[in-house]
Amino acid sequence: MSTSETDTKQATANFIRTIIDDDLQSGRHTSIVTRFPPEPNGYLHIGHAKSICLNFGLARDFGGRCHLRFDDTNPAREEIEYAESIKENVRWLGFDWGEHLYYASDYFAQLYQWAEQLIRQGDAYVDDLSADEIRAHRGTLTEPGKESPYRNRPVEENLDLFRRMRAGEFPDGARVLRAKIDMASPNLNLRDPVMYRILHAPHPHAGDAWCIYPMYDYAHGQSDSIEGITHSVCTLEFESHRPLYEWFLVRLGIYRPRQYEFARLNLTYTVMSKRKLLQLVQDGDVAGWDDPRMPTLAGLRRRGYTPGSIRTFCERIGVGKSDSWIDMGVLEECVRDDLNANATRAMAVLRPLKLVIENFPEGDVEEFTAANHPQRPELGSRQIPFCREVYIEQDDFMETPVKGFHRMAPGQEVRLRYAYIVKCTEVVKDGEGNVVEVRCTYDPDTRTGGPAAGRKVKGTIHWVSARHAVTAEVRLYDRLFSVPHPDKGGQEYKSFINPRALEVLPAARLEPGLADAAGESRYQFERQGYFTVDARDSRLGAPVFNRTATLRDSWSREQSA
RNA sequence: UGGGGUGUCGCCAAGCGGUAAGGCAACGGACUCUGACUCCGUCAUCCCGAGGUUCGAAUCCUCGCACCCCAGCCA
């Protein structure tokens, strides 16, 4: 088990921190309040983690607080289950909103009152145009829009109509409430945006109290205002909404938080849009939202990523405003850093090849002491059994070794980690010429700690005693897509799904101590990579391991170069 | 061809008029009973381009170029 909760590195500067520094120094604010505002309509992914770490991190570093607020203004697509999973994910990531859990839907009554205020001020009107007509009136990027014929209704009529909308007198889509701004604005968001739509649908949090629901633009800024948010941090696509965000607050005459936008995360070798992620799940390309190949937090967790490694990642990639693509290798390197420092080591043979030690007594069992972590003696050690027949990795044997190969080969000596130096004497093949067994002799003096233990051999390989081994399923995961930008450039992104993103090894052999590995225990299988127990499919005595990441391997890279 | 943004090393990213931080990757080398880890070293005379201001510019001005976002009763 390993989770580093100690990421105390100095956060690098970014424009938002600079702004906050200035605000605190100038006295504009004495403390800050941020918020993470997900819509409960799907599962959180690594892109959300960037926002979570940013918002909660800002609050933590500047001694403020961060709210968790569900932006639940559209009952048509939201569900309670999503909200629950979001809470769980945020907690798992290591953040705590304390008492500050909010729902935009809890502000519906206030929002409604404010809408009436805007109507009375002549800043909003009920429009009878259909959705299609509104679109047609909106104009284009280069042409101004046209005003709705209902735009100049008297205040009393607007009030009456809006109240009747709220009372449920009209069917879905019959009318909307619009802000009366400017149909000729070069910023399309200001061309009389819709504030309320009629939706006869129960709300997962507000129940059946409403049949009209506010739009994001009308709800978000005011929610921020109600909560006293000082710095409302969102992604770049909301930049052009900022004038609208401010317009409502100014017209309402209420506290004005400030909105700042940063670039959302793009990661190579995966896709991040909810639509595509959903499609992968629905089409069965992956086993679910928590499939270890998915960039969802649930998926990463099941893959074996630690919360700390994801926080490190978010710190490492920085925060800016330029569209950026982070290489998947950065994320992978972050788990390796964490797991290298914290994961206990174990020996596991993924693709077994039997090795018979001819001069080792048939029934004997010897025990060796293996360090749980070579660099951290305080993590202790364990005893591992050794006998005449062991399994070694198929890759660790070559009948005709290539240049530079220093593992096992005919006539060649190699060390069995923590045990003896052995020398290959014979290769046994089946009828088709496949190597099915390797035979060797061992040198008793080379036992770890023995008189000839210091003898230099070219390589050290891992092994597992055949008689004591635990057989387990091991799932080798790799990147979901085989190209860096699956959703760029003409071709359907699905055609780039990496067919080798999952390889199931039904009968890997593990050292006996791993039989009862449980929970989300994480290990480094020496010379292989980092593996975690699959919390869902494992049973006591029959663990299933997921590969989180491989170890860096300069040998195979050299070979494929 | 409207509006809003962004352009600093392969990928991120500091820098805010005083002469290019850092991380990741890469490449050398040391160490090693994990070809892992760790350690040492190398890696932008140059900041999208062209002019200009200045003793001095990535940082200021001008004109270009490229890319991203906006025409949901989604968020």
XYZ file of C-alpha atoms in Angstrom, chain A residues 219-511:
293
model
C -27.233 30.892 -12.669
C -23.494 30.705 -12.414
C -22.427 34.237 -11.639
C -25.214 34.778 -9.169
C -24.367 31.517 -7.429
C -20.791 32.739 -7.141
C -22.096 36.013 -5.785
C -24.324 34.378 -3.187
C -21.428 32.289 -1.925
C -19.050 35.203 -1.809
C -16.669 33.645 -4.278
C -13.732 35.995 -4.806
C -12.054 34.299 -7.739
C -14.264 32.326 -10.072
C -11.883 30.208 -12.061
C -13.134 28.441 -15.163
C -11.907 27.224 -18.509
C -11.159 29.294 -21.585
C -14.364 28.609 -23.475
C -16.176 30.804 -20.974
C -14.023 33.795 -21.744
C -16.580 35.301 -24.074
C -19.264 34.708 -21.458
C -17.526 36.950 -18.961
C -19.250 40.155 -20.159
C -22.565 38.406 -19.624
C -21.467 37.077 -16.246
C -20.771 40.666 -15.252
C -23.853 42.121 -16.904
C -26.229 40.172 -14.669
C -24.334 41.067 -11.511
C -24.234 44.742 -12.413
C -27.917 44.914 -13.325
C -28.832 43.103 -10.163
C -26.585 45.312 -8.102
C -25.128 42.442 -6.139
C -21.604 41.426 -5.102
C -19.383 40.874 -8.104
C -16.914 37.997 -8.013
C -14.309 38.060 -10.746
C -14.018 35.373 -13.347
C -10.659 34.161 -14.639
C -10.147 31.607 -17.331
C -7.398 29.044 -17.816
C -6.658 26.476 -20.508
C -8.274 23.116 -20.057
C -6.145 19.990 -20.035
C -5.465 18.093 -23.220
C -3.669 14.779 -22.891
C -2.127 12.795 -25.708
C -3.109 9.194 -26.431
C -6.575 9.596 -24.956
C -9.801 11.520 -25.421
C -11.365 13.754 -22.849
C -14.778 14.809 -24.066
C -17.681 13.430 -22.093
C -19.385 12.510 -25.327
C -16.522 10.359 -26.571
C -15.902 8.801 -23.195
C -19.571 7.916 -22.974
C -19.495 6.459 -26.448
C -16.551 4.220 -25.580
C -18.492 2.907 -22.608
C -21.754 2.451 -24.470
C -20.160 0.751 -27.439
C -18.303 -1.649 -25.198
C -14.877 -0.505 -26.322
C -14.002 -0.388 -22.642
C -15.549 -2.210 -19.718
C -17.082 0.838 -18.056
C -16.376 4.283 -16.664
C -13.859 2.803 -14.294
C -12.078 0.726 -16.911
C -8.374 1.168 -16.138
C -7.787 2.427 -19.670
C -10.088 5.378 -19.148
C -8.810 8.846 -18.192
C -11.601 9.091 -15.631
C -10.589 9.401 -12.012
C -12.417 6.146 -11.357
C -10.425 4.503 -14.131
C -7.111 5.913 -13.012
C -7.823 4.814 -9.483
C -8.545 1.287 -10.588
C -5.453 1.381 -12.737
C -3.470 2.036 -9.580
C -2.813 5.759 -9.785
C -2.412 7.356 -6.389
C -4.143 10.607 -5.476
C -0.725 12.074 -4.762
C 0.547 11.232 -8.219
C -2.383 13.022 -9.809
C -1.818 16.057 -7.622
C 1.832 16.054 -8.604
C 0.789 15.870 -12.225
C -1.515 18.853 -11.897
C 1.273 20.784 -10.247
C 3.793 19.786 -12.871
C 1.759 20.810 -15.898
C 1.155 24.332 -14.671
C -1.692 26.684 -15.403
C -1.803 28.978 -18.382
C -3.989 30.304 -21.143
C -2.399 28.779 -24.186
C -3.882 25.657 -25.715
C -1.536 22.954 -24.669
C -1.144 19.242 -25.066
C 0.461 17.400 -22.220
C 2.191 14.210 -23.161
C 0.770 11.105 -21.515
C 4.328 10.321 -20.512
C 4.186 13.113 -17.958
C 1.236 11.510 -16.177
C 2.914 8.125 -16.282
C 6.113 9.565 -14.904
C 4.178 11.013 -11.978
C 2.871 7.610 -10.840
C 6.281 6.083 -11.285
C 7.776 8.743 -9.043
C 5.240 8.065 -6.344
C 5.241 4.306 -6.627
C 8.995 4.037 -6.906
C 9.276 5.836 -3.609
C 6.443 4.035 -1.859
C 5.448 0.730 -3.421
C 6.697 -2.434 -1.797
C 8.619 -4.712 -4.069
C 7.691 -8.242 -5.017
C 8.703 -10.838 -7.564
C 6.209 -11.965 -10.136
C 6.741 -13.921 -13.307
C 4.307 -12.740 -15.926
C 5.074 -15.219 -18.702
C 6.509 -18.261 -16.979
C 9.293 -20.462 -18.257
C 10.344 -23.349 -16.070
C 13.919 -23.409 -14.886
C 15.233 -26.620 -13.331
C 18.289 -26.380 -11.107
C 19.805 -29.796 -11.657
C 22.198 -29.849 -8.749
C 19.684 -28.604 -6.205
C 18.285 -31.386 -3.989
C 14.848 -32.506 -5.130
C 12.755 -31.994 -2.008
C 14.676 -29.162 -0.401
C 13.288 -25.728 0.272
C 15.505 -22.829 1.109
C 14.398 -19.385 2.202
C 15.879 -16.078 1.251
C 15.388 -12.669 2.696
C 14.150 -10.054 0.267
C 13.960 -6.350 0.971
C 10.515 -4.841 0.648
C 12.160 -1.692 -0.623
C 15.899 -1.594 -1.343
C 16.149 2.128 -0.641
C 13.979 2.076 2.453
C 15.098 -0.544 4.947
C 12.483 0.659 7.420
C 9.872 -1.003 5.227
C 11.272 -4.341 6.294
C 11.806 -7.598 4.485
C 10.145 -10.902 3.819
C 11.156 -14.533 3.346
C 10.756 -16.128 -0.043
C 11.022 -19.853 -0.684
C 13.346 -21.360 -3.232
C 13.433 -24.895 -4.564
C 14.667 -27.031 -7.420
C 12.186 -25.752 -9.951
C 11.460 -22.081 -10.384
C 9.773 -19.952 -12.990
C 11.622 -17.236 -14.809
C 10.395 -14.751 -17.364
C 10.344 -16.010 -20.944
C 11.955 -12.763 -21.990
C 14.854 -13.443 -19.690
C 16.043 -16.369 -21.745
C 17.435 -16.356 -25.275
C 18.786 -19.473 -26.896
C 20.885 -17.391 -29.233
C 21.399 -14.129 -27.412
C 21.647 -10.909 -29.322
C 24.531 -8.573 -28.672
C 24.225 -6.828 -25.346
C 21.783 -9.370 -23.881
C 22.934 -10.200 -20.402
C 20.272 -12.427 -19.021
C 20.057 -16.194 -19.312
C 21.462 -18.006 -22.314
C 23.173 -21.348 -22.888
C 26.462 -21.437 -21.028
C 25.874 -18.026 -19.554
C 25.753 -17.158 -15.871
C 23.063 -15.048 -14.347
C 22.001 -14.207 -10.824
C 18.618 -15.206 -9.487
C 17.740 -12.183 -7.423
C 18.297 -12.673 -3.694
C 19.368 -16.288 -4.339
C 22.171 -17.920 -6.312
C 24.154 -17.461 -9.446
C 23.119 -20.139 -11.918
C 24.561 -21.295 -15.199
C 22.417 -22.508 -18.041
C 23.306 -26.014 -19.124
C 20.500 -27.218 -21.334
C 17.470 -26.138 -23.295
C 14.408 -28.379 -23.564
C 12.069 -27.942 -26.527
C 8.747 -29.318 -27.594
C 7.982 -30.935 -30.945
C 7.625 -27.554 -32.603
C 10.921 -26.236 -31.414
C 9.554 -24.001 -28.664
C 11.628 -23.695 -25.549
C 9.551 -25.256 -22.783
C 12.156 -25.640 -20.081
C 15.638 -24.500 -19.264
C 18.049 -26.400 -17.095
C 20.941 -25.058 -15.110
C 23.271 -25.603 -12.187
C 23.785 -23.332 -9.237
C 26.868 -22.380 -7.290
C 26.144 -22.768 -3.540
C 28.875 -20.273 -2.624
C 27.087 -17.477 -4.414
C 24.091 -17.392 -2.075
C 23.306 -13.830 -1.153
C 25.665 -13.122 1.720
C 27.793 -16.180 0.888
C 31.557 -16.345 0.197
C 31.261 -15.877 -3.561
C 28.236 -13.634 -3.496
C 30.253 -10.722 -4.735
C 31.081 -12.361 -8.026
C 30.090 -10.196 -10.904
C 27.654 -11.565 -13.425
C 26.110 -9.783 -16.331
C 22.590 -9.797 -15.071
C 20.103 -10.433 -12.317
C 16.692 -11.835 -13.056
C 13.597 -12.386 -10.978
C 12.006 -15.758 -10.314
C 9.320 -17.515 -8.332
C 9.500 -20.944 -6.757
C 7.349 -23.254 -8.882
C 6.073 -25.248 -5.959
C 5.093 -22.206 -3.910
C 3.895 -19.859 -6.588
C 0.465 -18.269 -6.532
C -1.243 -18.285 -9.880
C -2.992 -15.031 -10.651
C -4.551 -13.101 -13.453
C -2.549 -10.074 -14.457
C -3.936 -7.401 -16.737
C -1.400 -5.503 -18.736
C -2.736 -2.075 -19.560
C -1.321 0.359 -22.040
C -2.442 3.616 -23.625
C -6.025 3.619 -24.910
C -5.072 5.026 -28.290
C -2.104 4.311 -30.476
C -1.674 7.846 -31.759
C -1.052 11.075 -29.822
C -4.090 12.908 -31.159
C -6.890 10.434 -31.872
C -9.460 13.164 -32.326
C -7.446 15.330 -34.639
C -7.215 15.101 -38.374
C -10.081 13.673 -40.377
C -10.168 10.050 -39.283
C -12.678 8.683 -36.824
C -11.004 8.624 -33.423
C -12.169 5.111 -32.736
C -10.070 3.760 -35.560
C -7.068 4.619 -33.420
C -8.076 2.578 -30.402
C -5.023 0.651 -29.332
C -5.849 -3.050 -29.648
C -3.044 -3.805 -27.254
C -4.221 -1.468 -24.537
C -5.220 -4.536 -22.585
C -3.548 -7.904 -22.533
C -4.780 -10.457 -20.044
C -2.285 -12.914 -18.629
C -4.410 -15.623 -17.004
C -1.636 -17.490 -15.268
C 1.152 -15.336 -13.997
C 3.094 -16.769 -11.059
C 3.553 -14.641 -7.994
C 5.597 -15.052 -4.882
